[in-house]
Tab-separated table of C-alpha atoms in Angstrom:
chain	number	residue	atom	x	y	z
A	28	MET	CA	-0.016	0.155	-0.076
A	29	LEU	CA	2.909	2.323	0.864
A	30	GLU	CA	5.039	1.335	-2.136
A	31	LYS	CA	3.812	4.275	-4.103
A	32	TRP	CA	3.900	6.721	-1.412
A	33	LYS	CA	6.841	9.383	-1.167
A	34	LEU	CA	8.842	9.962	2.172
A	35	ARG	CA	7.127	13.037	2.544
A	36	GLU	CA	3.852	11.280	2.668
A	37	VAL	CA	4.702	9.168	5.212
A	38	ILE	CA	6.616	11.624	7.651
A	39	VAL	CA	3.052	13.658	7.252
A	40	LEU	CA	0.910	10.566	7.914
A	41	SER	CA	3.142	9.321	10.693
A	42	VAL	CA	3.341	12.939	12.204
A	43	LEU	CA	-0.725	13.291	11.983
A	44	ALA	CA	-1.019	10.021	13.434
A	45	VAL	CA	0.931	10.918	16.785
A	46	VAL	CA	-0.563	14.562	17.032
A	47	PHE	CA	-4.130	12.899	16.898
A	48	ALA	CA	-3.176	9.902	19.249
A	49	VAL	CA	-3.168	12.894	21.714
A	50	VAL	CA	-5.912	14.675	21.066
A	51	TYR	CA	-7.912	11.405	20.935
A	52	LEU	CA	-6.635	10.724	24.067
A	53	VAL	CA	-7.702	14.023	25.714
A	54	PHE	CA	-11.140	14.171	24.262
A	55	LEU	CA	-11.594	10.693	26.093
A	56	GLN	CA	-11.608	12.662	28.944
A	57	PHE	CA	-14.365	15.079	27.960
A	58	GLY	CA	-16.471	12.030	26.453
A	59	ASN	CA	-16.432	10.816	29.895
A	60	VAL	CA	-17.565	14.215	31.251
A	61	LEU	CA	-20.307	13.997	28.744
A	62	TYR	CA	-20.931	10.672	29.685
A	63	GLY	CA	-21.716	11.577	32.930
A	64	MET	CA	-24.244	14.312	32.095
A	65	PHE	CA	-25.944	12.527	29.499
A	66	GLY	CA	-25.344	8.997	29.333
A	67	LEU	CA	-24.169	7.026	26.248
A	68	ILE	CA	-25.295	9.297	23.792
A	69	GLY	CA	-22.532	12.274	25.410
A	70	TYR	CA	-20.191	10.372	23.731
A	71	ASP	CA	-21.767	10.324	20.514
A	72	LEU	CA	-22.289	13.998	20.251
A	73	ILE	CA	-18.279	14.541	20.022
A	74	PHE	CA	-17.734	11.236	18.269
A	75	GLY	CA	-16.421	12.524	15.199
A	76	ILE	CA	-13.601	14.069	16.489
A	77	TRP	CA	-12.028	10.159	16.728
A	78	PHE	CA	-12.154	10.199	12.936
A	79	ILE	CA	-10.567	13.328	12.126
A	80	VAL	CA	-7.109	12.166	11.522
A	81	SER	CA	-8.700	9.771	8.539
A	82	ILE	CA	-10.260	13.072	6.902
A	83	ILE	CA	-7.112	15.018	7.195
A	84	ALA	CA	-4.941	12.400	6.061
A	85	ALA	CA	-6.740	11.769	3.037
A	86	TYR	CA	-7.454	15.369	2.074
A	87	ILE	CA	-3.580	16.206	2.295
A	88	ILE	CA	-2.246	12.743	0.965
A	89	ARG	CA	-4.694	11.760	-1.462
A	90	LYS	CA	-3.454	8.060	-1.681
A	91	PRO	CA	-5.299	4.844	-1.292
A	92	GLY	CA	-4.926	3.964	2.265
A	93	ALA	CA	-4.245	7.237	3.853
A	94	ALA	CA	-7.424	7.467	5.913
A	95	PHE	CA	-7.526	3.760	6.944
A	96	LEU	CA	-3.690	3.957	7.864
A	97	SER	CA	-3.855	7.122	9.689
A	98	GLU	CA	-6.854	6.060	12.003
A	99	THR	CA	-5.151	2.809	12.707
A	100	ILE	CA	-1.440	4.192	13.627
A	101	ALA	CA	-3.389	6.754	15.584
A	102	ALA	CA	-5.147	4.169	17.521
A	103	ALA	CA	-2.202	1.746	18.062
A	104	ILE	CA	-0.331	4.991	19.356
A	105	GLU	CA	-2.951	6.213	21.616
A	106	VAL	CA	-2.923	2.533	23.297
A	107	MET	CA	0.944	2.904	23.622
A	108	ILE	CA	0.444	6.018	25.808
A	109	GLY	CA	-2.058	5.173	27.786
A	110	ASN	CA	-5.478	4.305	26.862
A	111	ALA	CA	-6.798	2.105	29.207
A	112	VAL	CA	-9.230	0.040	26.458
A	113	GLY	CA	-6.064	-1.840	25.263
A	114	PRO	CA	-5.468	-3.485	22.058
A	115	ARG	CA	-8.889	-3.837	20.925
A	116	LEU	CA	-8.754	-0.034	20.489
A	117	ILE	CA	-6.853	-0.731	17.660
A	118	LEU	CA	-9.426	-2.811	16.052
A	119	SER	CA	-11.899	0.233	16.542
A	120	GLY	CA	-9.645	2.380	14.679
A	121	MET	CA	-9.260	0.052	11.841
A	122	ILE	CA	-13.070	-0.007	11.923
A	123	GLN	CA	-13.634	3.494	11.697
A	124	GLY	CA	-10.710	4.044	9.100
A	125	ILE	CA	-12.460	1.629	6.608
A	126	GLY	CA	-15.690	3.717	6.822
A	127	ALA	CA	-14.043	6.644	6.015
A	128	GLU	CA	-11.564	4.787	3.331
A	129	ALA	CA	-14.670	3.343	1.576
A	130	VAL	CA	-15.934	6.674	0.895
A	131	PHE	CA	-12.533	8.113	-0.891
A	132	ALA	CA	-12.758	4.523	-2.374
A	133	ALA	CA	-16.057	4.986	-3.981
A	134	ALA	CA	-14.895	8.272	-5.156
A	135	LYS	CA	-11.726	6.855	-6.743
A	136	TRP	CA	-9.346	8.744	-4.514
A	137	ASN	CA	-9.713	11.741	-6.954
A	138	ASN	CA	-12.579	13.769	-5.690
A	139	TYR	CA	-12.145	15.622	-2.195
A	140	ARG	CA	-15.291	18.075	-2.506
A	141	THR	CA	-16.381	18.816	0.620
A	142	TRP	CA	-19.505	16.605	0.314
A	143	VAL	CA	-17.207	13.670	0.018
A	144	LEU	CA	-15.223	15.016	2.958
A	145	ILE	CA	-18.672	15.036	4.952
A	146	ALA	CA	-19.394	11.746	3.845
A	147	ALA	CA	-16.321	10.030	4.479
A	148	GLY	CA	-16.903	11.070	8.421
A	149	MET	CA	-20.399	9.731	8.290
A	150	GLY	CA	-18.938	6.441	6.546
A	151	SER	CA	-16.767	5.975	9.850
A	152	SER	CA	-20.028	6.920	11.877
A	153	VAL	CA	-21.668	3.938	10.328
A	154	THR	CA	-18.900	1.631	10.749
A	155	SER	CA	-17.827	2.741	14.103
A	156	PHE	CA	-21.755	2.245	15.532
A	157	ILE	CA	-22.126	-0.913	13.932
A	158	TRP	CA	-18.971	-2.210	15.651
A	159	GLY	CA	-20.190	-0.586	19.068
A	160	TYR	CA	-23.405	-1.851	18.687
A	161	PHE	CA	-22.390	-5.294	18.985
A	162	ILE	CA	-18.811	-4.700	21.308
A	163	SER	CA	-21.057	-2.285	23.690
A	164	GLY	CA	-24.474	-4.085	24.252
A	165	TYR	CA	-26.130	-1.267	22.514
A	166	ALA	CA	-29.011	-4.323	21.868
A	167	ALA	CA	-29.992	-3.906	25.862
A	168	LEU	CA	-31.254	-0.094	24.992
A	169	SER	CA	-34.475	0.932	23.830
A	170	PRO	CA	-34.499	1.066	19.948
A	171	GLY	CA	-35.668	4.610	19.911
A	172	TYR	CA	-32.386	5.957	22.031
A	173	VAL	CA	-30.138	3.475	19.698
A	174	THR	CA	-31.679	5.326	16.672
A	175	ALA	CA	-30.980	8.518	18.474
A	176	MET	CA	-27.582	7.701	19.128
A	177	PHE	CA	-26.734	6.511	15.390
A	178	PHE	CA	-28.284	10.286	13.862
A	179	VAL	CA	-26.230	12.250	16.704
A	180	ARG	CA	-22.780	10.154	15.401
A	181	LEU	CA	-23.501	10.592	12.032
A	182	ILE	CA	-24.089	14.399	12.555
A	183	SER	CA	-20.838	14.582	14.509
A	184	GLY	CA	-18.583	12.790	12.125
A	185	ALA	CA	-20.030	14.986	9.350
A	186	LEU	CA	-19.356	18.116	11.333
A	187	LEU	CA	-16.455	16.892	13.701
A	188	ALA	CA	-14.611	15.073	11.021
A	189	GLY	CA	-15.510	16.221	7.463
A	190	LEU	CA	-15.961	19.843	8.247
A	191	LEU	CA	-13.466	20.672	10.706
A	192	GLY	CA	-10.893	18.367	9.124
A	193	LYS	CA	-11.455	20.468	6.073
A	194	TRP	CA	-10.953	23.500	7.831
A	195	LEU	CA	-7.936	22.343	10.070
A	196	SER	CA	-6.661	20.968	6.579
A	197	GLU	CA	-6.700	24.160	4.867
A	198	SER	CA	-5.637	25.949	7.647
A	199	LEU	CA	-2.289	23.972	7.814
A	200	ALA	CA	-1.776	24.364	4.021
A	201	LYS	CA	-2.167	28.296	4.306
A	202	THR	CA	0.739	28.366	6.158
A	203	GLY	CA	2.614	26.975	3.408
A	204	ALA	CA	3.766	23.856	5.213
A	205	LEU	CA	1.779	21.871	2.507
A	206	ASN	CA	2.943	23.773	-0.296
A	207	SER	CA	4.318	20.460	-1.858
A	208	PHE	CA	0.900	18.665	-1.493
A	209	PRO	CA	-2.102	18.903	-3.934
A	210	ILE	CA	-3.870	20.985	-1.050
A	211	GLY	CA	-1.138	23.761	-1.070
A	212	LYS	CA	-0.669	23.977	-4.748
A	213	GLU	CA	-4.551	24.541	-5.099
A	214	LEU	CA	-4.715	27.382	-2.432
A	215	LYS	CA	-1.731	28.905	-4.187
A	216	ARG	CA	-3.239	28.554	-7.480
A	217	GLY	CA	-6.898	28.901	-6.583
A	218	LYS	CA	-8.105	26.015	-8.271
A	219	PRO	CA	-8.250	22.217	-7.537
A	220	GLU	CA	-5.414	20.219	-8.609
A	221	ASN	CA	-6.277	16.443	-7.958
A	222	GLY	CA	-10.235	16.618	-7.383
A	223	ILE	CA	-12.574	19.342	-6.788
A	224	THR	CA	-12.484	20.280	-3.328
A	225	ALA	CA	-15.380	23.053	-2.861
């Protein structure tokens, strides 16, 4: 999967994974507060933040596997720096990454319009929710509550992963740090280079 990647792409993917592993761990504490206030659905309010690295990596790197690998590596690093869930979290990261990667694959890794990034965030919401349904015992909850959780997570994935991921990527590109990537070239030239982004 990585054999056609440039070294700078591997480096950016690795840096993003490390940074967002820390972000994910911090937001876990915030999620625990929301859980105490609202119950399980409290996590769903911010669940999209745990998909954001897959959107950012894919938007910047634009290569098959960027979404999946970034999410999986971030989960592995999160485990190493102290997430109490342990190795099972790596599988969760893989499942979340698959959801986003599937959307980019459907777009042939060549379309990075806003709606594709939003759909990728929602794709992670769907796969993560299916995984959570079986691993976390959602079946014991009322159908109405589970449905509400699902739709809240979809919205969170769209906003916190899709839209926020797009904004963060473009903000980083505006600093000039990504001038050698398509996103940086687009901002300099004022038009898309590899797939329409707006």
